[in-house]
Each structure stands twice: as structure tokens, then as C-alpha cells.
PDB file of C-alpha atoms in Angstrom:
ATOM      1  CA  MET A   1     -46.877 100.343  24.825  1.00  0.00           C
ATOM      2  CA  THR A   2     -48.121  99.407  28.271  1.00  0.00           C
ATOM      3  CA  SER A   3     -51.607 100.744  28.949  1.00  0.00           C
ATOM      4  CA  ALA A   4     -52.557 102.399  32.236  1.00  0.00           C
ATOM      5  CA  PHE A   5     -54.893  99.475  33.001  1.00  0.00           C
ATOM      6  CA  SER A   6     -52.281  96.767  32.324  1.00  0.00           C
ATOM      7  CA  PHE A   7     -49.687  98.684  34.315  1.00  0.00           C
ATOM      8  CA  GLU A   8     -52.050  98.896  37.290  1.00  0.00           C
ATOM      9  CA  ALA A   9     -52.822  95.172  37.046  1.00  0.00           C
ATOM     10  CA  GLY A  10     -49.171  94.253  36.546  1.00  0.00           C
ATOM     11  CA  LEU A  11     -48.185  95.989  39.772  1.00  0.00           C
ATOM     12  CA  GLY A  12     -51.055  94.458  41.753  1.00  0.00           C
ATOM     13  CA  LEU A  13     -52.301  97.854  42.951  1.00  0.00           C
ATOM     14  CA  SER A  14     -55.728  96.459  43.803  1.00  0.00           C
ATOM     15  CA  ALA A  15     -54.213  94.905  46.911  1.00  0.00           C
ATOM     16  CA  LEU A  16     -53.475  98.316  48.462  1.00  0.00           C
ATOM     17  CA  ARG A  17     -55.834 100.551  50.410  1.00  0.00           C
ATOM     18  CA  GLY A  18     -56.776 103.673  48.543  1.00  0.00           C
ATOM     19  CA  ALA A  19     -56.110 107.260  49.646  1.00  0.00           C
ATOM     20  CA  THR A  20     -57.470 110.570  48.402  1.00  0.00           C
ATOM     21  CA  LEU A  21     -55.291 113.249  46.880  1.00  0.00           C
ATOM     22  CA  ALA A  22     -55.782 115.402  49.993  1.00  0.00           C
ATOM     23  CA  GLU A  23     -54.581 112.579  52.250  1.00  0.00           C
ATOM     24  CA  VAL A  24     -51.494 111.915  50.136  1.00  0.00           C
ATOM     25  CA  ASP A  25     -50.682 115.648  49.895  1.00  0.00           C
ATOM     26  CA  ALA A  26     -51.063 116.121  53.634  1.00  0.00           C
ATOM     27  CA  ALA A  27     -48.783 113.244  54.454  1.00  0.00           C
ATOM     28  CA  ALA A  28     -46.147 113.535  51.737  1.00  0.00           C
ATOM     29  CA  ALA A  29     -46.135 117.040  50.253  1.00  0.00           C
ATOM     30  CA  LEU A  30     -42.359 117.257  50.548  1.00  0.00           C
ATOM     31  CA  GLN A  31     -40.955 120.453  49.148  1.00  0.00           C
ATOM     32  CA  TYR A  32     -37.574 119.587  50.662  1.00  0.00           C
ATOM     33  CA  ARG A  33     -36.703 115.969  50.059  1.00  0.00           C
ATOM     34  CA  THR A  34     -34.191 113.338  49.034  1.00  0.00           C
ATOM     35  CA  ASP A  35     -35.077 111.224  46.011  1.00  0.00           C
ATOM     36  CA  ARG A  36     -33.690 107.742  45.292  1.00  0.00           C
ATOM     37  CA  LYS A  37     -34.342 105.933  42.035  1.00  0.00           C
ATOM     38  CA  TYR A  38     -34.305 102.261  41.131  1.00  0.00           C
ATOM     39  CA  LEU A  39     -34.814 100.585  37.766  1.00  0.00           C
ATOM     40  CA  VAL A  40     -36.369  97.207  38.510  1.00  0.00           C
ATOM     41  CA  PRO A  41     -38.008  94.355  36.572  1.00  0.00           C
ATOM     42  CA  LEU A  42     -41.810  94.363  36.582  1.00  0.00           C
ATOM     43  CA  ASP A  43     -42.075  91.181  38.665  1.00  0.00           C
ATOM     44  CA  GLN A  44     -39.748  92.671  41.272  1.00  0.00           C
ATOM     45  CA  ALA A  45     -41.840  95.856  41.309  1.00  0.00           C
ATOM     46  CA  ARG A  46     -44.958  93.770  41.909  1.00  0.00           C
ATOM     47  CA  ALA A  47     -43.267  91.989  44.825  1.00  0.00           C
ATOM     48  CA  PHE A  48     -42.233  95.403  46.185  1.00  0.00           C
ATOM     49  CA  VAL A  49     -45.837  96.704  46.030  1.00  0.00           C
ATOM     50  CA  HIS A  50     -46.988  93.562  47.879  1.00  0.00           C
ATOM     51  CA  LEU A  51     -44.479  94.243  50.669  1.00  0.00           C
ATOM     52  CA  LEU A  52     -45.668  97.844  50.973  1.00  0.00           C
ATOM     53  CA  ALA A  53     -49.336  96.937  51.319  1.00  0.00           C
ATOM     54  CA  ASP A  54     -49.453  96.912  55.123  1.00  0.00           C
ATOM     55  CA  ARG A  55     -48.154 100.469  55.549  1.00  0.00           C
ATOM     56  CA  HIS A  56     -48.719 102.302  52.265  1.00  0.00           C
ATOM     57  CA  HIS A  57     -51.846 103.566  50.535  1.00  0.00           C
ATOM     58  CA  VAL A  58     -52.159 104.082  46.779  1.00  0.00           C
ATOM     59  CA  LEU A  59     -53.520 107.337  45.393  1.00  0.00           C
ATOM     60  CA  ASP A  60     -57.033 106.541  44.216  1.00  0.00           C
ATOM     61  CA  LEU A  61     -58.859 109.118  42.071  1.00  0.00           C
ATOM     62  CA  THR A  62     -62.473 107.889  41.976  1.00  0.00           C
ATOM     63  CA  GLY A  63     -61.345 104.380  41.135  1.00  0.00           C
ATOM     64  CA  ARG A  64     -58.354 105.286  38.969  1.00  0.00           C
ATOM     65  CA  ARG A  65     -55.025 104.296  40.507  1.00  0.00           C
ATOM     66  CA  THR A  66     -52.627 105.515  37.822  1.00  0.00           C
ATOM     67  CA  THR A  67     -52.192 108.864  36.065  1.00  0.00           C
ATOM     68  CA  SER A  68     -50.722 109.666  32.646  1.00  0.00           C
ATOM     69  CA  TYR A  69     -48.008 112.337  32.875  1.00  0.00           C
ATOM     70  CA  LEU A  70     -46.690 114.585  30.136  1.00  0.00           C
ATOM     71  CA  SER A  71     -43.650 116.715  30.969  1.00  0.00           C
ATOM     72  CA  THR A  72     -41.974 119.245  28.690  1.00  0.00           C
ATOM     73  CA  TYR A  73     -38.470 120.171  29.879  1.00  0.00           C
ATOM     74  CA  PHE A  74     -36.915 123.529  29.102  1.00  0.00           C
ATOM     75  CA  ASP A  75     -33.219 124.198  28.600  1.00  0.00           C
ATOM     76  CA  THR A  76     -30.905 126.809  27.116  1.00  0.00           C
ATOM     77  CA  GLU A  77     -29.618 126.568  23.575  1.00  0.00           C
ATOM     78  CA  GLN A  78     -26.377 125.129  24.959  1.00  0.00           C
ATOM     79  CA  LEU A  79     -28.328 122.634  27.197  1.00  0.00           C
ATOM     80  CA  ALA A  80     -26.974 124.188  30.390  1.00  0.00           C
ATOM     81  CA  SER A  81     -29.327 122.166  32.581  1.00  0.00           C
ATOM     82  CA  TRP A  82     -28.350 118.864  30.957  1.00  0.00           C
ATOM     83  CA  HIS A  83     -24.631 119.633  31.263  1.00  0.00           C
ATOM     84  CA  ALA A  84     -24.946 120.709  34.908  1.00  0.00           C
ATOM     85  CA  HIS A  85     -26.498 117.329  35.815  1.00  0.00           C
ATOM     86  CA  VAL A  86     -24.115 115.189  33.738  1.00  0.00           C
ATOM     87  CA  GLN A  87     -21.118 117.008  35.212  1.00  0.00           C
ATOM     88  CA  GLY A  88     -22.481 116.737  38.752  1.00  0.00           C
ATOM     89  CA  ARG A  89     -22.418 120.465  39.475  1.00  0.00           C
ATOM     90  CA  ARG A  90     -23.572 121.634  42.861  1.00  0.00           C
ATOM     91  CA  ARG A  91     -26.083 124.153  41.445  1.00  0.00           C
ATOM     92  CA  ARG A  92     -28.163 121.795  39.310  1.00  0.00           C
ATOM     93  CA  TRP A  93     -31.635 122.770  38.125  1.00  0.00           C
ATOM     94  CA  LYS A  94     -34.566 121.701  35.942  1.00  0.00           C
ATOM     95  CA  VAL A  95     -37.540 123.621  34.569  1.00  0.00           C
ATOM     96  CA  ARG A  96     -40.595 121.867  33.207  1.00  0.00           C
ATOM     97  CA  THR A  97     -44.326 122.111  32.599  1.00  0.00           C
ATOM     98  CA  ARG A  98     -46.218 119.012  33.687  1.00  0.00           C
ATOM     99  CA  LEU A  99     -49.676 117.951  32.542  1.00  0.00           C
ATOM    100  CA  TYR A 100     -51.742 115.387  34.445  1.00  0.00           C
ATOM    101  CA  ALA A 101     -53.597 114.166  31.382  1.00  0.00           C
ATOM    102  CA  GLU A 102     -56.776 112.591  32.784  1.00  0.00           C
ATOM    103  CA  ASP A 103     -57.348 115.466  35.222  1.00  0.00           C
ATOM    104  CA  GLY A 104     -56.527 118.353  32.894  1.00  0.00           C
ATOM    105  CA  LEU A 105     -54.185 119.869  35.511  1.00  0.00           C
ATOM    106  CA  CYS A 106     -50.935 121.620  34.657  1.00  0.00           C
ATOM    107  CA  ARG A 107     -48.052 122.954  36.746  1.00  0.00           C
ATOM    108  CA  VAL A 108     -44.827 124.772  36.107  1.00  0.00           C
ATOM    109  CA  GLU A 109     -42.109 123.167  38.228  1.00  0.00           C
ATOM    110  CA  VAL A 110     -38.582 124.285  39.063  1.00  0.00           C
ATOM    111  CA  LYS A 111     -36.254 121.809  40.784  1.00  0.00           C
ATOM    112  CA  THR A 112     -32.920 122.722  42.317  1.00  0.00           C
ATOM    113  CA  LYS A 113     -30.359 121.065  44.601  1.00  0.00           C
ATOM    114  CA  ASP A 114     -29.318 122.473  47.917  1.00  0.00           C
ATOM    115  CA  GLY A 115     -25.801 122.311  49.378  1.00  0.00           C
ATOM    116  CA  ARG A 116     -26.423 118.854  50.863  1.00  0.00           C
ATOM    117  CA  GLY A 117     -27.692 117.388  47.626  1.00  0.00           C
ATOM    118  CA  ALA A 118     -31.393 117.318  48.551  1.00  0.00           C
ATOM    119  CA  THR A 119     -33.975 118.178  45.934  1.00  0.00           C
ATOM    120  CA  VAL A 120     -35.995 121.376  46.443  1.00  0.00           C
ATOM    121  CA  LYS A 121     -39.075 121.643  44.198  1.00  0.00           C
ATOM    122  CA  HIS A 122     -41.247 124.728  43.605  1.00  0.00           C
ATOM    123  CA  ALA A 123     -44.494 124.563  41.656  1.00  0.00           C
ATOM    124  CA  LEU A 124     -47.031 126.988  40.164  1.00  0.00           C
ATOM    125  CA  ARG A 125     -50.394 125.859  38.864  1.00  0.00           C
ATOM    126  CA  VAL A 126     -51.321 127.179  35.434  1.00  0.00           C
ATOM    127  CA  ALA A 127     -54.059 126.531  32.855  1.00  0.00           C
ATOM    128  CA  ALA A 128     -53.867 123.224  31.013  1.00  0.00           C
ATOM    129  CA  ALA A 129     -53.614 125.156  27.738  1.00  0.00           C
ATOM    130  CA  ALA A 130     -50.294 126.582  28.967  1.00  0.00           C
ATOM    131  CA  TYR A 131     -48.628 123.153  28.877  1.00  0.00           C
ATOM    132  CA  GLY A 132     -45.437 123.157  26.805  1.00  0.00           C
ATOM    133  CA  ALA A 133     -44.766 126.900  27.071  1.00  0.00           C
ATOM    134  CA  LEU A 134     -43.498 129.496  29.545  1.00  0.00           C
ATOM    135  CA  GLY A 135     -45.851 132.472  29.494  1.00  0.00           C
ATOM    136  CA  LEU A 136     -45.479 135.715  31.386  1.00  0.00           C
ATOM    137  CA  GLU A 137     -46.660 134.357  34.758  1.00  0.00           C
ATOM    138  CA  ALA A 138     -44.678 131.141  34.402  1.00  0.00           C
ATOM    139  CA  GLY A 139     -41.609 133.012  33.255  1.00  0.00           C
ATOM    140  CA  ALA A 140     -41.712 135.365  36.245  1.00  0.00           C
ATOM    141  CA  PHE A 141     -42.055 132.367  38.548  1.00  0.00           C
ATOM    142  CA  VAL A 142     -39.052 130.618  36.975  1.00  0.00           C
ATOM    143  CA  ASP A 143     -36.945 133.790  37.180  1.00  0.00           C
ATOM    144  CA  GLU A 144     -37.802 134.263  40.867  1.00  0.00           C
ATOM    145  CA  VAL A 145     -36.968 130.656  41.874  1.00  0.00           C
ATOM    146  CA  LEU A 146     -33.773 130.412  39.862  1.00  0.00           C
ATOM    147  CA  GLY A 147     -32.610 133.844  40.966  1.00  0.00           C
ATOM    148  CA  ARG A 148     -33.218 133.046  44.636  1.00  0.00           C
ATOM    149  CA  SER A 149     -31.188 129.830  44.162  1.00  0.00           C
ATOM    150  CA  GLY A 150     -28.249 131.702  42.672  1.00  0.00           C
ATOM    151  CA  ILE A 151     -28.607 130.162  39.219  1.00  0.00           C
ATOM    152  CA  PRO A 152     -27.722 132.688  36.495  1.00  0.00           C
ATOM    153  CA  VAL A 153     -30.377 131.576  33.973  1.00  0.00           C
ATOM    154  CA  THR A 154     -33.622 133.379  33.010  1.00  0.00           C
ATOM    155  CA  ALA A 155     -36.832 132.118  31.443  1.00  0.00           C
ATOM    156  CA  ALA A 156     -36.079 134.171  28.355  1.00  0.00           C
ATOM    157  CA  GLU A 157     -33.106 131.892  27.671  1.00  0.00           C
ATOM    158  CA  LEU A 158     -35.184 128.695  27.869  1.00  0.00           C
ATOM    159  CA  SER A 159     -37.083 126.814  25.173  1.00  0.00           C
ATOM    160  CA  PRO A 160     -38.714 123.349  25.003  1.00  0.00           C
ATOM    161  CA  ALA A 161     -35.950 120.739  24.848  1.00  0.00           C
ATOM    162  CA  ALA A 162     -37.682 117.366  25.275  1.00  0.00           C
ATOM    163  CA  GLU A 163     -40.986 115.780  26.209  1.00  0.00           C
ATOM    164  CA  ILE A 164     -41.287 112.827  28.608  1.00  0.00           C
ATOM    165  CA  ARG A 165     -44.452 110.672  28.865  1.00  0.00           C
ATOM    166  CA  TYR A 166     -45.238 107.890  31.313  1.00  0.00           C
ATOM    167  CA  VAL A 167     -47.907 106.274  33.508  1.00  0.00           C
ATOM    168  CA  ARG A 168     -47.446 106.697  37.259  1.00  0.00           C
ATOM    169  CA  ALA A 169     -48.782 105.055  40.414  1.00  0.00           C
ATOM    170  CA  ALA A 170     -48.209 107.040  43.626  1.00  0.00           C
ATOM    171  CA  LEU A 171     -48.009 105.353  47.017  1.00  0.00           C
ATOM    172  CA  ALA A 172     -47.723 107.051  50.422  1.00  0.00           C
ATOM    173  CA  ASP A 173     -46.987 106.045  53.982  1.00  0.00           C
ATOM    174  CA  LEU A 174     -49.585 108.304  55.588  1.00  0.00           C
ATOM    175  CA  GLY A 175     -48.120 107.875  59.053  1.00  0.00           C
ATOM    176  CA  HIS A 176     -44.467 108.676  58.225  1.00  0.00           C
ATOM    177  CA  GLY A 177     -44.846 111.195  55.374  1.00  0.00           C
ATOM    178  CA  THR A 178     -42.817 109.283  52.781  1.00  0.00           C
ATOM    179  CA  ARG A 179     -43.863 108.555  49.205  1.00  0.00           C
ATOM    180  CA  VAL A 180     -43.077 106.041  46.470  1.00  0.00           C
ATOM    181  CA  THR A 181     -43.840 106.436  42.769  1.00  0.00           C
ATOM    182  CA  LEU A 182     -43.721 103.731  40.107  1.00  0.00           C
ATOM    183  CA  ASP A 183     -43.455 104.752  36.449  1.00  0.00           C
ATOM    184  CA  GLY A 184     -44.077 102.616  33.350  1.00  0.00           C
ATOM    185  CA  ALA A 185     -44.763 103.105  29.659  1.00  0.00           C
ATOM    186  CA  LEU A 186     -41.943 105.667  29.752  1.00  0.00           C
ATOM    187  CA  THR A 187     -41.068 107.430  26.481  1.00  0.00           C
ATOM    188  CA  CYS A 188     -38.728 110.330  25.706  1.00  0.00           C
ATOM    189  CA  HIS A 189     -39.256 112.596  22.665  1.00  0.00           C
ATOM    190  CA  HIS A 190     -36.855 114.999  21.049  1.00  0.00           C
ATOM    191  CA  GLY A 191     -37.398 116.388  17.545  1.00  0.00           C
ATOM    192  CA  ASP A 192     -38.253 113.407  15.345  1.00  0.00           C
ATOM    193  CA  ARG A 193     -36.726 110.786  17.625  1.00  0.00           C
ATOM    194  CA  THR A 194     -38.222 108.716  20.433  1.00  0.00           C
ATOM    195  CA  ALA A 195     -36.682 106.458  23.091  1.00  0.00           C
ATOM    196  CA  ALA A 196     -38.765 104.046  25.138  1.00  0.00           C
ATOM    197  CA  LEU A 197     -38.060 102.102  28.341  1.00  0.00           C
ATOM    198  CA  ASP A 198     -38.674  98.420  27.763  1.00  0.00           C
ATOM    199  CA  ALA A 199     -42.035  97.256  28.998  1.00  0.00           C
ATOM    200  CA  GLY A 200     -40.509  94.748  31.415  1.00  0.00           C
ATOM    201  CA  HIS A 201     -39.000  97.420  33.699  1.00  0.00           C
ATOM    202  CA  VAL A 202     -40.380  99.995  36.108  1.00  0.00           C
ATOM    203  CA  LEU A 203     -38.691 103.170  37.355  1.00  0.00           C
ATOM    204  CA  VAL A 204     -39.268 103.345  41.119  1.00  0.00           C
ATOM    205  CA  GLU A 205     -38.575 106.535  43.081  1.00  0.00           C
ATOM    206  CA  THR A 206     -38.619 106.927  46.835  1.00  0.00           C
ATOM    207  CA  LYS A 207     -39.133 110.440  48.183  1.00  0.00           C
ATOM    208  CA  GLY A 208     -38.405 111.172  51.782  1.00  0.00           C
ATOM    209  CA  GLY A 209     -35.743 112.371  54.173  1.00  0.00           C
ATOM    210  CA  VAL A 210     -32.000 111.891  54.194  1.00  0.00           C
ATOM    211  CA  ARG A 211     -32.226 108.538  55.984  1.00  0.00           C
ATOM    212  CA  LEU A 212     -33.353 105.434  54.154  1.00  0.00           C
ATOM    213  CA  ALA A 213     -37.107 104.865  54.416  1.00  0.00           C
ATOM    214  CA  SER A 214     -38.655 101.426  54.888  1.00  0.00           C
ATOM    215  CA  ALA A 215     -39.379 101.353  51.140  1.00  0.00           C
ATOM    216  CA  ASP A 216     -35.669 101.754  50.357  1.00  0.00           C
ATOM    217  CA  ARG A 217     -34.767  98.947  52.731  1.00  0.00           C
ATOM    218  CA  MET A 218     -37.330  96.677  51.066  1.00  0.00           C
ATOM    219  CA  LEU A 219     -35.890  97.425  47.623  1.00  0.00           C
ATOM    220  CA  LEU A 220     -32.386  96.645  48.840  1.00  0.00           C
ATOM    221  CA  ARG A 221     -33.603  93.297  50.211  1.00  0.00           C
ATOM    222  CA  LEU A 222     -35.142  92.545  46.802  1.00  0.00           C
ATOM    223  CA  GLY A 223     -31.756  93.125  45.178  1.00  0.00           C
ATOM    224  CA  ALA A 224     -32.403  96.589  43.715  1.00  0.00           C
ATOM    225  CA  ARG A 225     -29.753  99.284  43.964  1.00  0.00           C
ATOM    226  CA  PRO A 226     -30.250 103.073  43.806  1.00  0.00           C
ATOM    227  CA  MET A 227     -28.953 104.797  40.712  1.00  0.00           C
ATOM    228  CA  SER A 228     -28.694 108.254  39.213  1.00  0.00           C
ATOM    229  CA  LEU A 229     -31.248 108.267  36.442  1.00  0.00           C
ATOM    230  CA  SER A 230     -33.075 111.408  35.356  1.00  0.00           C
ATOM    231  CA  LYS A 231     -35.771 111.027  32.691  1.00  0.00           C
ATOM    232  CA  TYR A 232     -34.731 114.291  31.013  1.00  0.00           C
ATOM    233  CA  ILE A 233     -31.011 113.504  31.156  1.00  0.00           C
ATOM    234  CA  VAL A 234     -31.625 110.052  29.647  1.00  0.00           C
ATOM    235  CA  GLY A 235     -33.818 111.488  26.924  1.00  0.00           C
ATOM    236  CA  GLN A 236     -31.289 114.059  25.830  1.00  0.00           C
ATOM    237  CA  SER A 237     -28.377 111.642  26.127  1.00  0.00           C
ATOM    238  CA  LEU A 238     -29.985 109.058  23.843  1.00  0.00           C
ATOM    239  CA  LEU A 239     -31.769 111.265  21.331  1.00  0.00           C
ATOM    240  CA  THR A 240     -29.658 114.375  20.788  1.00  0.00           C
ATOM    241  CA  ARG A 241     -26.839 113.794  18.339  1.00  0.00           C
ATOM    242  CA  GLY A 242     -23.413 115.149  19.193  1.00  0.00           C
ATOM    243  CA  LEU A 243     -23.658 115.088  22.979  1.00  0.00           C
ATOM    244  CA  PRO A 244     -20.644 113.582  24.748  1.00  0.00           C
ATOM    245  CA  ASP A 245     -20.949 109.967  25.827  1.00  0.00           C
ATOM    246  CA  ASN A 246     -21.589 109.495  29.539  1.00  0.00           C
ATOM    247  CA  ASP A 247     -22.463 106.872  32.152  1.00  0.00           C
ATOM    248  CA  VAL A 248     -26.180 107.684  31.935  1.00  0.00           C
ATOM    249  CA  ARG A 249     -26.242 106.939  28.202  1.00  0.00           C
ATOM    250  CA  ARG A 250     -24.350 103.669  28.594  1.00  0.00           C
ATOM    251  CA  LEU A 251     -26.732 102.580  31.342  1.00  0.00           C
ATOM    252  CA  ALA A 252     -29.845 103.630  29.434  1.00  0.00           C
ATOM    253  CA  ARG A 253     -28.835 101.743  26.273  1.00  0.00           C
ATOM    254  CA  THR A 254     -29.389  98.465  28.113  1.00  0.00           C
ATOM    255  CA  HIS A 255     -33.042  99.271  28.905  1.00  0.00           C
ATOM    256  CA  PHE A 256     -34.161 101.816  26.259  1.00  0.00           C
ATOM    257  CA  SER A 257     -34.764 101.459  22.533  1.00  0.00           C
ATOM    258  CA  ALA A 258     -34.641 104.496  20.234  1.00  0.00           C
ATOM    259  CA  GLN A 259     -36.307 105.149  16.887  1.00  0.00           C
ATOM    260  CA  THR A 260     -37.161 107.976  14.498  1.00  0.00           C
ATOM    261  CA  SER A 261     -40.723 109.237  14.632  1.00  0.00           C
ATOM    262  CA  THR A 262     -42.735 110.730  11.772  1.00  0.00           C
ATOM    263  CA  GLU A 263     -44.797 112.828  14.201  1.00  0.00           C
ATOM    264  CA  PRO A 264     -43.262 116.228  15.216  1.00  0.00           C
ATOM    265  CA  LEU A 265     -42.821 116.890  18.941  1.00  0.00           C
ATOM    266  CA  PHE A 266     -44.997 119.985  19.025  1.00  0.00           C
ATOM    267  CA  GLU A 267     -47.915 118.283  17.272  1.00  0.00           C
ATOM    268  CA  ARG A 268     -47.836 115.679  20.031  1.00  0.00           C
ATOM    269  CA  ILE A 269     -47.814 118.385  22.686  1.00  0.00           C
ATOM    270  CA  SER A 270     -50.717 120.356  21.230  1.00  0.00           C
ATOM    271  CA  ALA A 271     -52.802 117.203  20.780  1.00  0.00           C
ATOM    272  CA  ALA A 272     -52.380 116.070  24.390  1.00  0.00           C
TER     273      ALA A 272
END
């Protein structure tokens, strides 16, 4: 698996100016945003980072320019969230707990889509020990957000459905309030099965307004094309037996490898 250090070096992040978390949050804390995703070869991602260097800063946390993420996604027994996304329903949603491993920070996040297709994300900070579960406070938060969005699902109906792990570098255009993330060492875990993105590819996400940002235009010039690729949807599609075949699964098979693990999911979560 790609280490955080080799991922940072492979992307050439040392060429970028650093920015503090406060600076990145102030410029790019987009609660209402449009996300675009691109799956690109590592050498293309490095060229992309080089092109961004004159306008973008990289999040630098006392010398560390990548962060290890662990995300546990919650779904109903019938996988209502997964089905809503695969079927392209207007009222799509996701619920997860996310742990920033090196920093010991944890958040409960609820993502929904508005009528124009833009992502709306709501977050609640909780104790790191709460990662992988929805306690009373988190459950009330989830119920409030989903209820306000007209989604007829409650926290009581949700249970852990998959865990996603990856290493992320976050870049921001401090002057225009747009952000780019680059994810590597991506693995999806469900039960005793694991799927991993091949080490030669990077998942790039641009986060900004409805119009294409400069980062999107650069990716297009490099030959990349936006695609619909959700980490949770990919994980469930590849690792849960009996789900209907879909375009996401067929796409993911070309870049992901799956295997059976001897380590249970919840032992991995509690050890993180």
C-alpha cells in the first residue's frame, strides 16, 4: 500500500506553498458546493499539481502535507442510501463518521443533494472514541438534518455498512475559495472483504461552484474527464454479494482489486 510519505513525494507537494487549516477553512469552507471527480494516473496527477502551484496552496499541518482518513458509512438494512445513489434519485443522502487519524479528530457528516444537484454537507464534531457509531448526540443530529431535507430515514434505522480508508492531500485557491483534494492508498472494507484502488491512480475531486474552476479546466486539458464515482458506492458495489450490476461496478473493476480479509471490520475500526 502507498504510504503517506510516498504519496506526498509522488504528487510533488513540496513544490506548493503551505497554508494553515484556518486559511484553508476560511477560503474554502463550502457547505453548499458542486463536486467533480476524476480518476487519473499518478503521473498525470503530479503534472496537475505542478500546474496548480502558482495559484493553490497545500494544507500543511506542522510539516505534514497529507492526512490519513477513516470513514465509516451508515445505511439501512436494505441499503437505501446505496440504492438512491445508484438509481440517481433526486433525494440522495449519505451518513458517515470520519476520523482524521493523525489529529485524533472525528466528525459526523450528513451529505444531501439539493434540487439542482449540488452537494450540501452538514457536520458535527464528536469525540474520537465515537468513531464508527451513532450515539445519542450524533443520532439527533442525523435525524434533524435528514428530516429537514425531507428524507424519511432516521438514525435508529442505520448501522455501519462499510469503512473507507485513504490518504488525502488538500489544496486550496485562497483567493477564489475553491478546493482540490487528491486521494491515494484507497481501500474499501465490508465484512471480511476488501477492495483497493491500484497504486498507480489517484482520485481527484474539485469542490467549488456550479461553473468549472481553473482546476477543472486544467484536468480537461490533461485529458481527464469527470465521472460519477462515490467511494461508498464503489465499496458496496464490489464487496457486497447479490447487489445488482451497475455502471459504477463495471468502471471500478478496471481500477480496483478485491480480496477476502481475515481481519474483521470492527476490529479494524476499534484499533484505529
